[in-house]
GROMACS .gro file of C-alpha atoms in nm:
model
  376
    1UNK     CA    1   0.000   0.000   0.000
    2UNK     CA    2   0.304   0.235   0.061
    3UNK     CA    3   0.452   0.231  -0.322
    4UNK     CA    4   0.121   0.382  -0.461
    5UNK     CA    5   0.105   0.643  -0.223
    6UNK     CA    6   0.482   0.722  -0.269
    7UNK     CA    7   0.409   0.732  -0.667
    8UNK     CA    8   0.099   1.002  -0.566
    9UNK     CA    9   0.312   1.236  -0.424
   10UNK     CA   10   0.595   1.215  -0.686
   11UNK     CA   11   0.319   1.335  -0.933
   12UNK     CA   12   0.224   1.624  -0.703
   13UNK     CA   13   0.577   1.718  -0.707
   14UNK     CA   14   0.620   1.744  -1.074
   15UNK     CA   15   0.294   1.921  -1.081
   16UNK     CA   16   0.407   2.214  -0.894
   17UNK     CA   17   0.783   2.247  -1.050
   18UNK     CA   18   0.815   2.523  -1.293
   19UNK     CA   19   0.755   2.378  -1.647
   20UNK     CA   20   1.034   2.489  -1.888
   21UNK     CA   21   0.952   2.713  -2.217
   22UNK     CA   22   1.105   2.729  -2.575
   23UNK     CA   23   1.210   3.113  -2.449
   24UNK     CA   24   1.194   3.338  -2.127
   25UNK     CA   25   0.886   3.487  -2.052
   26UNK     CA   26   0.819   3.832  -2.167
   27UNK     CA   27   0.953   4.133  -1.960
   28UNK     CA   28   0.622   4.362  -1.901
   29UNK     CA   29   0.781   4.711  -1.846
   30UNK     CA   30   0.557   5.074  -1.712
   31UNK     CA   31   0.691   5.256  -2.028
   32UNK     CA   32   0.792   5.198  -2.378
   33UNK     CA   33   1.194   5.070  -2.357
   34UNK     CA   34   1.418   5.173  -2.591
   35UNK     CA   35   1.751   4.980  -2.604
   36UNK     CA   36   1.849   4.670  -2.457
   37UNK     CA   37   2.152   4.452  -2.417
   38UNK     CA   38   2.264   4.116  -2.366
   39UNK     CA   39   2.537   4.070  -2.096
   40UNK     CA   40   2.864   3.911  -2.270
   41UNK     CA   41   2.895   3.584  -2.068
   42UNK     CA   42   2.571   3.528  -1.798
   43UNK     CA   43   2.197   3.513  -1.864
   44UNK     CA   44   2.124   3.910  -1.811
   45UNK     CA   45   1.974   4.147  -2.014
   46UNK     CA   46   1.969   4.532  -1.987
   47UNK     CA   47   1.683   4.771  -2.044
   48UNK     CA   48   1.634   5.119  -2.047
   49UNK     CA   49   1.282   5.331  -2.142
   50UNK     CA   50   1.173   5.672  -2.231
   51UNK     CA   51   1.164   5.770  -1.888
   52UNK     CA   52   1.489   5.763  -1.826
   53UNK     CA   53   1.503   5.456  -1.613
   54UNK     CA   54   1.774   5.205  -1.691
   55UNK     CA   55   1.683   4.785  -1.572
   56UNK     CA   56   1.864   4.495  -1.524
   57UNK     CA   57   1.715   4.166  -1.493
   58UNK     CA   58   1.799   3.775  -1.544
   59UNK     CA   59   1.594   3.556  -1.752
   60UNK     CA   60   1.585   3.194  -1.766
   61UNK     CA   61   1.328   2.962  -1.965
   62UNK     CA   62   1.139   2.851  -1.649
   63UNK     CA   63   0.859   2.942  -1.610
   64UNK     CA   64   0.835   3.268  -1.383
   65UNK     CA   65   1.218   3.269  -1.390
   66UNK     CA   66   1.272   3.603  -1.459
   67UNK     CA   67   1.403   3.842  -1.235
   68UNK     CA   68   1.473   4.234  -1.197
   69UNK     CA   69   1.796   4.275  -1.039
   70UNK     CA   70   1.769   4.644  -1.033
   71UNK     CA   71   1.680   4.947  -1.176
   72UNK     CA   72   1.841   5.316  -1.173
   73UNK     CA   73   1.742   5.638  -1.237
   74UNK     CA   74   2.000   5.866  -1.272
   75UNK     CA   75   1.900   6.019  -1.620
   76UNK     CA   76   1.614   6.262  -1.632
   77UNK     CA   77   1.529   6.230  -1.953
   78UNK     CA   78   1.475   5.933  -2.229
   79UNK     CA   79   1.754   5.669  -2.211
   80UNK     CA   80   1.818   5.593  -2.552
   81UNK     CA   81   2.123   5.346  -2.544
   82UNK     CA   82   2.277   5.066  -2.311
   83UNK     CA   83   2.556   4.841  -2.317
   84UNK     CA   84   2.788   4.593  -2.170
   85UNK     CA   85   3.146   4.648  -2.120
   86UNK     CA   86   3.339   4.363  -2.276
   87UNK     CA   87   3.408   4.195  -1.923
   88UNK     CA   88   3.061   4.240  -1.855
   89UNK     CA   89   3.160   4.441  -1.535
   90UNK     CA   90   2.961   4.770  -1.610
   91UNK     CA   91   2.719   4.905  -1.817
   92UNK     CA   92   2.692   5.196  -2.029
   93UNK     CA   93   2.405   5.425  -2.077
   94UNK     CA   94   2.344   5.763  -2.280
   95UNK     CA   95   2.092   5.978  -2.264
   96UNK     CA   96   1.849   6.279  -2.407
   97UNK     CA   97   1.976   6.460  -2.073
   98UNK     CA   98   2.298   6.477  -2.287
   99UNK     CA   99   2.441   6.312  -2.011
  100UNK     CA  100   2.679   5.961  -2.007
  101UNK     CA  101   2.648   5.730  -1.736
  102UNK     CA  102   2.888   5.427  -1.627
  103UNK     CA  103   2.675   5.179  -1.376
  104UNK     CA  104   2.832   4.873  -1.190
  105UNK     CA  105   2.687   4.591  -1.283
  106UNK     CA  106   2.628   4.383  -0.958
  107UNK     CA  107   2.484   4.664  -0.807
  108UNK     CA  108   2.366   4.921  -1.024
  109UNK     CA  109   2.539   5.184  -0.840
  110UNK     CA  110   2.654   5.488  -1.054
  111UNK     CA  111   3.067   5.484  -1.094
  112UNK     CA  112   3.101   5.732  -1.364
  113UNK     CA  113   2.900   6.029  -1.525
  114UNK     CA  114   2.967   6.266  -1.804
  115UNK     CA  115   2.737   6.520  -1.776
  116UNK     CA  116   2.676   6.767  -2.068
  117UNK     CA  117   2.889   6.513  -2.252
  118UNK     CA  118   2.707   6.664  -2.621
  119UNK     CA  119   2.564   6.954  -2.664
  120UNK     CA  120   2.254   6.797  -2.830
  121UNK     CA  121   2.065   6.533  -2.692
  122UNK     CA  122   2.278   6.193  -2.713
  123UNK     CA  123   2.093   5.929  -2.926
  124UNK     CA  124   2.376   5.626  -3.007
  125UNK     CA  125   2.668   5.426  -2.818
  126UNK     CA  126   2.928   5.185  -2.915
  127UNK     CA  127   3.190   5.048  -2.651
  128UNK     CA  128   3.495   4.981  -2.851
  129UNK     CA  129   3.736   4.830  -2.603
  130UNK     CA  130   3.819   4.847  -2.223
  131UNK     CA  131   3.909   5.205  -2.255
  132UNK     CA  132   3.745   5.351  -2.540
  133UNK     CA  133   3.413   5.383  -2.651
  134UNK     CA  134   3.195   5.621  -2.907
  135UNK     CA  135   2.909   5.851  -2.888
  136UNK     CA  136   2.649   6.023  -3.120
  137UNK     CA  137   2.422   6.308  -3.085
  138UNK     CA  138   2.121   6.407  -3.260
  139UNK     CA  139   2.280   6.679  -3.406
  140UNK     CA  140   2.539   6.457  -3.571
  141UNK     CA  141   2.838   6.536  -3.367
  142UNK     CA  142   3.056   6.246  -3.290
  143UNK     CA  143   3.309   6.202  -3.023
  144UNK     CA  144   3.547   5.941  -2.936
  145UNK     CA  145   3.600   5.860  -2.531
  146UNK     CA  146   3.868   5.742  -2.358
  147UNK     CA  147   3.825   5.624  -1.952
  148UNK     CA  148   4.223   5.657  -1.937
  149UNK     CA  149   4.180   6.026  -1.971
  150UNK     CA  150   3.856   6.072  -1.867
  151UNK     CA  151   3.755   6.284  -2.168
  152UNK     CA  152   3.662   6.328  -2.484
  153UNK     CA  153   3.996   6.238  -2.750
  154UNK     CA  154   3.851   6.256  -3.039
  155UNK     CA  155   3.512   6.499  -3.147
  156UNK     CA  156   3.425   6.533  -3.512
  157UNK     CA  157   3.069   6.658  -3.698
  158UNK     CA  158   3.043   6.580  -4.076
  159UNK     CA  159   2.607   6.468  -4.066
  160UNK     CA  160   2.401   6.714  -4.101
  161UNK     CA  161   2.120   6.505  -3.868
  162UNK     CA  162   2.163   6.248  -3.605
  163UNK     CA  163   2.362   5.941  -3.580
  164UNK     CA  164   2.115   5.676  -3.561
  165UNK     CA  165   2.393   5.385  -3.508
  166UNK     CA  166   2.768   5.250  -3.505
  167UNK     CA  167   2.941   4.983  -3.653
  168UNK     CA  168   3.328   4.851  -3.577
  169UNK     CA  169   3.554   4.644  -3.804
  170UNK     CA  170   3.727   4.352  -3.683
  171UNK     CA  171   4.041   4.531  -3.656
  172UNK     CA  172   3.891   4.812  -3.401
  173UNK     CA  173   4.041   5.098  -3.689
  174UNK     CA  174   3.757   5.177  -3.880
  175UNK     CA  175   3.392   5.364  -3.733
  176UNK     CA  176   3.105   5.343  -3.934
  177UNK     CA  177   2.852   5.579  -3.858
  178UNK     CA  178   2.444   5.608  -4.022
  179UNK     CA  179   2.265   5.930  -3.984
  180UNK     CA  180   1.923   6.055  -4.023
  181UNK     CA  181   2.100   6.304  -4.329
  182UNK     CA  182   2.056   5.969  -4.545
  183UNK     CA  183   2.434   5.929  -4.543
  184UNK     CA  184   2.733   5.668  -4.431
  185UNK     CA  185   3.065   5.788  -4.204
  186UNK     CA  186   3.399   5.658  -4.245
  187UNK     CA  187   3.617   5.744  -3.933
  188UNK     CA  188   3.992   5.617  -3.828
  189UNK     CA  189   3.983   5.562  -3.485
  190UNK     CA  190   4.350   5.489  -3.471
  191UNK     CA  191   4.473   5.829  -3.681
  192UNK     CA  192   4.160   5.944  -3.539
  193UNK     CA  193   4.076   6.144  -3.801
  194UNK     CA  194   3.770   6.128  -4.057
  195UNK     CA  195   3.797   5.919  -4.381
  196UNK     CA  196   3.486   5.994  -4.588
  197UNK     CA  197   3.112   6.011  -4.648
  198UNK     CA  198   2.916   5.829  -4.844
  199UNK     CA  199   2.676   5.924  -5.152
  200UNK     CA  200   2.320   6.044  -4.974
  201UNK     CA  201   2.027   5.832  -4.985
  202UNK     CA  202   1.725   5.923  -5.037
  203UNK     CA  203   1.608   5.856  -4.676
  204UNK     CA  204   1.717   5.825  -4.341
  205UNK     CA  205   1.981   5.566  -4.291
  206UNK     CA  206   1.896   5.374  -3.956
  207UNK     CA  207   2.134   5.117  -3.869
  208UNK     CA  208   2.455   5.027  -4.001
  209UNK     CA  209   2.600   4.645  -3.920
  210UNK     CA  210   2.899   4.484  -4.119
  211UNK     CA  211   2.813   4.089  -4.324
  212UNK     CA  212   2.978   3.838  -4.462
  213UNK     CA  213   3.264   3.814  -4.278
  214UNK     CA  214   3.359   4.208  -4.287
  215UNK     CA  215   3.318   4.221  -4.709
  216UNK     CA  216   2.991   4.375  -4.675
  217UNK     CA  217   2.802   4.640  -4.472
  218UNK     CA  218   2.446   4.667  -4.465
  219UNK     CA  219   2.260   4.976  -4.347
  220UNK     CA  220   1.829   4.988  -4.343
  221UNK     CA  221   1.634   5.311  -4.416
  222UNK     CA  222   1.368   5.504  -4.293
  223UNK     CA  223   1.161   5.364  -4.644
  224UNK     CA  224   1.240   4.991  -4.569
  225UNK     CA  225   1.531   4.955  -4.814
  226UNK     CA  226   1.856   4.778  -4.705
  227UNK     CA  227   2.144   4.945  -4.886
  228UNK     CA  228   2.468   4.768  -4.936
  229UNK     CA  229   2.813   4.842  -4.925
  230UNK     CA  230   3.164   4.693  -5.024
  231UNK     CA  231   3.436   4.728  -4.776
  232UNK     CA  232   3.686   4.991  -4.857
  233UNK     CA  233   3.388   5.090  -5.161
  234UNK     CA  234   3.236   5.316  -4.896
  235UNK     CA  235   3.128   5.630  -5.125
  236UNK     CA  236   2.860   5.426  -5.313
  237UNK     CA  237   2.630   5.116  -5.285
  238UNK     CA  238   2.721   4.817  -5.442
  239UNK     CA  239   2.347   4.701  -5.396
  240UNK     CA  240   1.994   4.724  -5.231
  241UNK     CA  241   1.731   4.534  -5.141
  242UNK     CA  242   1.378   4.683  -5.109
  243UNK     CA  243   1.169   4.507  -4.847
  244UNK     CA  244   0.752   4.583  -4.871
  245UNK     CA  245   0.754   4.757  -4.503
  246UNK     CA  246   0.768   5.104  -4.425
  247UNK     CA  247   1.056   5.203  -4.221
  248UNK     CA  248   1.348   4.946  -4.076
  249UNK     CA  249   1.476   5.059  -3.727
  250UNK     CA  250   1.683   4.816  -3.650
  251UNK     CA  251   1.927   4.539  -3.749
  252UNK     CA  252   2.138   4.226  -3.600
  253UNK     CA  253   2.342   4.019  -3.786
  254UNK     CA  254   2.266   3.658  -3.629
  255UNK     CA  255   2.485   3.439  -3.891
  256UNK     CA  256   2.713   3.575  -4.173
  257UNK     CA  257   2.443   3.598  -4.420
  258UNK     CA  258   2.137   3.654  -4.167
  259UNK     CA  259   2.059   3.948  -4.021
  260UNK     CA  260   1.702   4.025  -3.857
  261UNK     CA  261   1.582   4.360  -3.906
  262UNK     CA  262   1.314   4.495  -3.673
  263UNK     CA  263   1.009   4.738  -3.853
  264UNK     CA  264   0.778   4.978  -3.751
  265UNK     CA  265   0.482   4.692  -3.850
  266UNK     CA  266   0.633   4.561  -3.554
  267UNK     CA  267   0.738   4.218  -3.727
  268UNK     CA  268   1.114   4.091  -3.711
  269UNK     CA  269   1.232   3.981  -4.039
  270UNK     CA  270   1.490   3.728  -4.124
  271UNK     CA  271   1.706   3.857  -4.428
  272UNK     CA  272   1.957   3.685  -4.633
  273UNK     CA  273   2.246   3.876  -4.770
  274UNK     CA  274   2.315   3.807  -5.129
  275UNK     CA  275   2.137   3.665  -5.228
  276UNK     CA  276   1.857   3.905  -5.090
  277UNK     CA  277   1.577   3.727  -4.964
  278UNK     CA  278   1.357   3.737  -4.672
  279UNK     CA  279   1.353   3.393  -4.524
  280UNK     CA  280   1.047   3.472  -4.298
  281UNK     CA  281   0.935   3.628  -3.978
  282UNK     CA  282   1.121   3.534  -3.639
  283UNK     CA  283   0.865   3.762  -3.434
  284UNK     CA  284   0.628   4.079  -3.355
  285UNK     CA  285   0.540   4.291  -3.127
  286UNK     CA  286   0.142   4.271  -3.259
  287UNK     CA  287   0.087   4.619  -3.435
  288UNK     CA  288   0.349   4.808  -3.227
  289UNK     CA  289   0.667   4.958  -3.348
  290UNK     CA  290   1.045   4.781  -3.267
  291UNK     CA  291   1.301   4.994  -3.127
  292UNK     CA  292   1.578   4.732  -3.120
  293UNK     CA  293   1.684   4.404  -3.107
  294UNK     CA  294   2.004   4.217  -2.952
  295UNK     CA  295   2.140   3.900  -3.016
  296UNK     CA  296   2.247   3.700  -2.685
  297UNK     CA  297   2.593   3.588  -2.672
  298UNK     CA  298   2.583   3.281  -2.509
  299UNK     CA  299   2.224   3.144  -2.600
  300UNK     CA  300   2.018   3.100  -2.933
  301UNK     CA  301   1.818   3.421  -2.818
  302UNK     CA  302   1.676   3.741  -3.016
  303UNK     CA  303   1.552   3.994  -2.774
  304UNK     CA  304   1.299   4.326  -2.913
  305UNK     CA  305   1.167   4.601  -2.772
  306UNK     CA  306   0.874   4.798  -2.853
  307UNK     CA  307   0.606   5.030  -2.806
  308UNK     CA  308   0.419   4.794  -2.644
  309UNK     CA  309   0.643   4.842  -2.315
  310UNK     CA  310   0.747   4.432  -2.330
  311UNK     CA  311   1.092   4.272  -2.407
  312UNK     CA  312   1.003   3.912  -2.571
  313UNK     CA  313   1.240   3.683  -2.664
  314UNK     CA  314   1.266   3.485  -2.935
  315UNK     CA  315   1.445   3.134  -3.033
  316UNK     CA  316   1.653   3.200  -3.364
  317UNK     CA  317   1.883   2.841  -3.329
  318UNK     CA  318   1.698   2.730  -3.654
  319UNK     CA  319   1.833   3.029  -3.839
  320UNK     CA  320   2.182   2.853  -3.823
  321UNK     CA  321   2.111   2.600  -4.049
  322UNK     CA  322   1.942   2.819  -4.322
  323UNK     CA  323   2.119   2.821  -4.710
  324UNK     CA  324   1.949   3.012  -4.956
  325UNK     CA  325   2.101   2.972  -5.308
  326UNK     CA  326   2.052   3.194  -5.616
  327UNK     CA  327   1.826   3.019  -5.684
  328UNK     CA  328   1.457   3.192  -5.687
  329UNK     CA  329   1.126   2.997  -5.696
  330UNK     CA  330   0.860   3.118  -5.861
  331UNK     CA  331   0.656   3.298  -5.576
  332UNK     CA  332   0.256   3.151  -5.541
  333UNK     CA  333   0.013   3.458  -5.537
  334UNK     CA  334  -0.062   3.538  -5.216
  335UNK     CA  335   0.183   3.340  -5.044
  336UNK     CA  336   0.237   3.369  -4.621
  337UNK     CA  337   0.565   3.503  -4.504
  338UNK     CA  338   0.686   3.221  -4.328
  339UNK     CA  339   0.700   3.198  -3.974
  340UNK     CA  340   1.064   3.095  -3.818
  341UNK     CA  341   0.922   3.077  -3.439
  342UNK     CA  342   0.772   2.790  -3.251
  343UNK     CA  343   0.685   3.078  -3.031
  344UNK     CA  344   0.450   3.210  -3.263
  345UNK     CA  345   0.294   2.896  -3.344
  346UNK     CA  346   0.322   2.717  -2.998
  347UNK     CA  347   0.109   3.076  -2.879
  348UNK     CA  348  -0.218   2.996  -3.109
  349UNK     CA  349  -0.229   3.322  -3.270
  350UNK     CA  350  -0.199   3.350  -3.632
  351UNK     CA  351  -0.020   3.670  -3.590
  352UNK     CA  352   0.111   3.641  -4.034
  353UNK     CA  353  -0.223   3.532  -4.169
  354UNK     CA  354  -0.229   3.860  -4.340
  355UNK     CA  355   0.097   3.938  -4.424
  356UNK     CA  356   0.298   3.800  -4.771
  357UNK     CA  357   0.623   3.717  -4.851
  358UNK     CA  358   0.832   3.989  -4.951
  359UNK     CA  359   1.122   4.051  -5.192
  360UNK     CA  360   1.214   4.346  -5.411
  361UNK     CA  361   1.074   4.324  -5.724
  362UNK     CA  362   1.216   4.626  -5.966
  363UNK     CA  363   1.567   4.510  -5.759
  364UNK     CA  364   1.588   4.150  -5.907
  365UNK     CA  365   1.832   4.199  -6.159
  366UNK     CA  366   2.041   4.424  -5.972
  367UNK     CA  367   2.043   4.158  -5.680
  368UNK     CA  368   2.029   3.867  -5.874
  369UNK     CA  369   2.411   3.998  -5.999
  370UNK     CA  370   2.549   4.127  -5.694
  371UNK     CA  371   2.516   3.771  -5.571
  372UNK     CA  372   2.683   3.637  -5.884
  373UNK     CA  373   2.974   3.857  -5.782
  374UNK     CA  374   3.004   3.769  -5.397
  375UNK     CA  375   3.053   3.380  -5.437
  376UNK     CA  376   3.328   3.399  -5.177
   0.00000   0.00000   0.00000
């Protein structure tokens, strides 16, 4: 009579223990968040909103295993960037206070603060290395940090709008710049001096991210075109790649050839790089804008942020298997864009019914031999 009992309460055990998910729980926020970042080696993420406030939680795919560590705020107006030092020991935060902020990151106690770093509001942030790192305003003014010296070593203004976001070559020399003037910096960080600008677009340029193992750099616009560059063939585009959405705010590269690019539809597109296609939709943020997504280091995560004041995470390990050839099959009218996460699916909602696979029609022939010529 003892053994069936004993079974009884093993069941009511496992009842009780929190059931594991494809993905961490969403992060339900009291205002819209506008950056976030993945700490370099544990299971943290970063979060700051338009009120200024800057968050740090953990995450885990148990259920209710998410945690806020702690939260600062220090800047009084819109935080607009954050990130991780490469050792993951603090975290770096700019703001539309014009102010710079350096937070430890076990405690989120404030260690270091430029105020009036900019004259304009600050809008971007790239940590380069231990000592350096690079800031942006929205008036397009540039400046290059270094902790050694505790100031500015390096402040330069050739956009005539903000810098929207940064980019660094393997080799830490070279600082790629987009602004909302439609146009691409060049700057040597080393000679620190500025190389060149590129030919203007005919919208805002919003992100800037280098693909294909530093050959290529990719940058999306305000009209939901990704423009293409060589490396060291800076001044024009060597390609483009029109995608049917209105504006693309954001971009990660998440293989060599993949990069997601978040919308203001609110859907998160996988891309392929020459050849251009989209492959399908990792996520959304249902009818709400993105304002960024990070890739995690350390686990087969995409994080986004968006209007709808939640961080969701999404599971992108299937991306890491995807070839697309030249190869382009003839599309079926009215065809789905396909749907990459078993978060989507798993959650009921048909949130793509509605929506088609896209691809850049008038830009076939122009893609179709830019891929011919990147078979490296």
């Amino acid at each position: 009579m003892a053994a069936p009992m004993q079974v009884h309460l093993d069941e009511e055990e496992v009842r009780h223990e929190p059931r594991l998910q494809d993905t961490p729980e969403d992060i339900s926020l009291d205002a819209a968040a506008n950056t976030i970042a993945f700490h370099p080696s544990r299971d943290i993420i970063a979060v700051g909103d338009v009120d200024g406030d800057v968050y740090l939680y953990s995450f885990s795919c148990l259920e209710g295993g998410n945690k806020e560590l702690w939260s600062s705020g220090h800047h009084l107006k819109s935080c607009r960037e954050v990130s991780f030092s490469h050792d993951g020991q603090k975290l770096f935060t700019v703001s539309k206070d014009k102010c710079i902020h350096i937070l430890n990151v076990e405690e989120g106690r404030l260690v270091t603060r430029f105020s009036k770093a900019h004259s304009s509001a600050l809008n971007s942030l790239l940590v380069i290395d231990e000592h350096l790192f690079a800031t942006g305003d929205d008036n397009g003014e540039l400046k290059l940090w270094d902790l050694r010296k505790g100031t500015s070593v390096m402040e330069m203004k050739h956009h005539e709008e903000y810098i929207s976001g940064m980019a660094l070559d393997g080799n830490k020399r070279l600082l790629l710049t987009t602004s909302g003037d439609g146009t691409m910096g060049v700057f040597n960080i080393r000679r620190r001096r500025f190389e060149l600008l590129s030919e203007p677009q005919s919208a805002e340029l919003t992100a800037v991210t280098l693909m294909k193992r530093g050959k290529k750099v990719v940058c999306s616009s305000s009209e939901g075109t990704l423009y293409l560059f060589n490396w060291n063939g800076f001044g024009a585009t060597s390609d483009r790649f029109a995608l049917k959405v209105e504006s693309i705010d954001c971009l990660v590269p998440v293989t060599d050839s993949i990069v997601c690019a978040g919308s203001t539809d609110g859907i998160i597109r996988a891309v392929n790089i020459l050849p251009n296609r989209v492959i399908g939709s990792v996520g959304q943020h249902v009818g709400e804008p993105i304002e960024q997504l990070a890739k995690c280091p350390i686990s087969p995560f995409l994080a986004s942020c968006g209007h709808d004041q939640k961080v969701k995470f999404w599971d992108i390990s299937s991306l890491s298997s995807v070839v697309v050839d030249d190869y382009r099959k003839k599309k079926k009218k009215g065809s789905q864009l396909k749907s990459l996460s078993r978060k989507a699916i798993g959650s009921g909602e048909d949130f793509f019914a509605d929506l088609r696979e896209e691809a850049a029609g008038p830009e076939e022939k122009e893609e179709d031999h830019s891929s011919d010529s990147d078979s490296d």
